[in-house]
């Protein structure tokens, strides 16, 4: 099906839907949930607040811990200006 040298990751890139929610929107929703519920909040709660699936969160951040730190740590000064 994939042929010599072809990889499924290349297929996923070609077939992937465009992102329908910006990174900052996901992080804002995650921040709101984590502030309200603390670190005990679930990725399901974050996904619902952001309007995405849990799979999207794990595709973008890999783990709940990475999502938590991305949402809760202050952005570098240059990123705050954007």
Short mmCIF file of C-alpha atoms in Angstrom, two decimals:
data_model
loop_
_atom_site.label_atom_id
_atom_site.label_comp_id
_atom_site.label_asym_id
_atom_site.label_seq_id
_atom_site.Cartn_x
_atom_site.Cartn_y
_atom_site.Cartn_z
CA UNK A 1 0.00 0.00 0.00
CA UNK A 2 2.75 2.49 0.94
CA UNK A 3 5.31 1.45 -1.65
CA UNK A 4 9.05 1.40 -1.23
CA UNK A 5 10.31 4.07 1.12
CA UNK A 6 6.91 5.65 1.77
CA UNK A 7 5.97 6.23 5.38
CA UNK A 8 2.57 6.56 7.01
CA UNK A 9 3.65 9.87 8.60
CA UNK A 10 3.96 11.40 5.14
CA UNK A 11 0.45 10.20 4.35
CA UNK A 12 -0.89 11.72 7.59
CA UNK A 13 0.68 15.06 6.73
CA UNK A 14 -1.01 15.03 3.34
CA UNK A 15 -4.37 13.92 4.71
CA UNK A 16 -4.38 15.90 7.96
CA UNK A 17 -7.14 18.44 8.42
CA UNK A 18 -5.98 22.00 8.83
CA UNK A 19 -5.87 23.19 12.42
CA UNK A 20 -9.22 24.69 13.25
CA UNK A 21 -8.13 26.16 16.57
CA UNK A 22 -5.09 28.29 17.21
CA UNK A 23 -2.45 27.20 19.69
CA UNK A 24 -3.10 30.20 21.91
CA UNK A 25 -6.81 29.32 22.07
CA UNK A 26 -6.03 25.78 23.20
CA UNK A 27 -3.60 27.08 25.81
CA UNK A 28 -6.09 29.71 27.02
CA UNK A 29 -8.77 27.04 27.48
CA UNK A 30 -6.26 24.75 29.23
CA UNK A 31 -5.13 27.58 31.50
CA UNK A 32 -8.73 28.38 32.46
CA UNK A 33 -9.44 24.73 33.28
CA UNK A 34 -6.22 24.26 35.24
CA UNK A 35 -6.83 27.46 37.23
CA UNK A 36 -10.36 26.34 38.07
CA UNK A 37 -9.60 22.67 38.81
CA UNK A 38 -5.87 22.56 39.46
CA UNK A 39 -3.54 19.89 38.18
CA UNK A 40 -6.26 17.32 38.89
CA UNK A 41 -8.20 18.55 35.85
CA UNK A 42 -8.43 15.93 33.13
CA UNK A 43 -7.42 16.21 29.52
CA UNK A 44 -11.05 15.43 28.73
CA UNK A 45 -12.10 18.61 30.57
CA UNK A 46 -9.46 20.64 28.74
CA UNK A 47 -10.47 19.18 25.38
CA UNK A 48 -14.14 19.98 26.00
CA UNK A 49 -13.29 23.55 27.02
CA UNK A 50 -11.14 24.00 23.92
CA UNK A 51 -13.66 22.36 21.60
CA UNK A 52 -11.21 19.70 20.41
CA UNK A 53 -10.72 16.00 21.00
CA UNK A 54 -8.32 14.59 23.56
CA UNK A 55 -6.40 13.14 20.62
CA UNK A 56 -5.66 16.67 19.40
CA UNK A 57 -4.20 17.58 22.78
CA UNK A 58 -1.96 14.52 22.79
CA UNK A 59 -0.90 15.08 19.17
CA UNK A 60 0.15 18.63 19.99
CA UNK A 61 1.59 18.21 23.49
CA UNK A 62 2.29 14.50 23.96
CA UNK A 63 1.42 14.37 27.67
CA UNK A 64 -0.84 16.11 30.14
CA UNK A 65 2.26 17.36 31.94
CA UNK A 66 3.56 19.11 28.79
CA UNK A 67 0.14 20.63 28.18
CA UNK A 68 0.00 21.84 31.78
CA UNK A 69 3.40 23.51 31.61
CA UNK A 70 2.71 25.03 28.19
CA UNK A 71 -0.51 26.53 29.51
CA UNK A 72 0.70 27.63 32.93
CA UNK A 73 4.24 28.89 32.38
CA UNK A 74 4.59 32.47 31.19
CA UNK A 75 5.44 32.89 27.52
CA UNK A 76 8.89 34.22 26.64
CA UNK A 77 8.92 38.05 26.24
CA UNK A 78 9.03 37.93 22.43
CA UNK A 79 6.01 35.61 22.28
CA UNK A 80 3.98 37.95 24.53
CA UNK A 81 4.40 40.78 22.04
CA UNK A 82 2.81 38.82 19.20
#
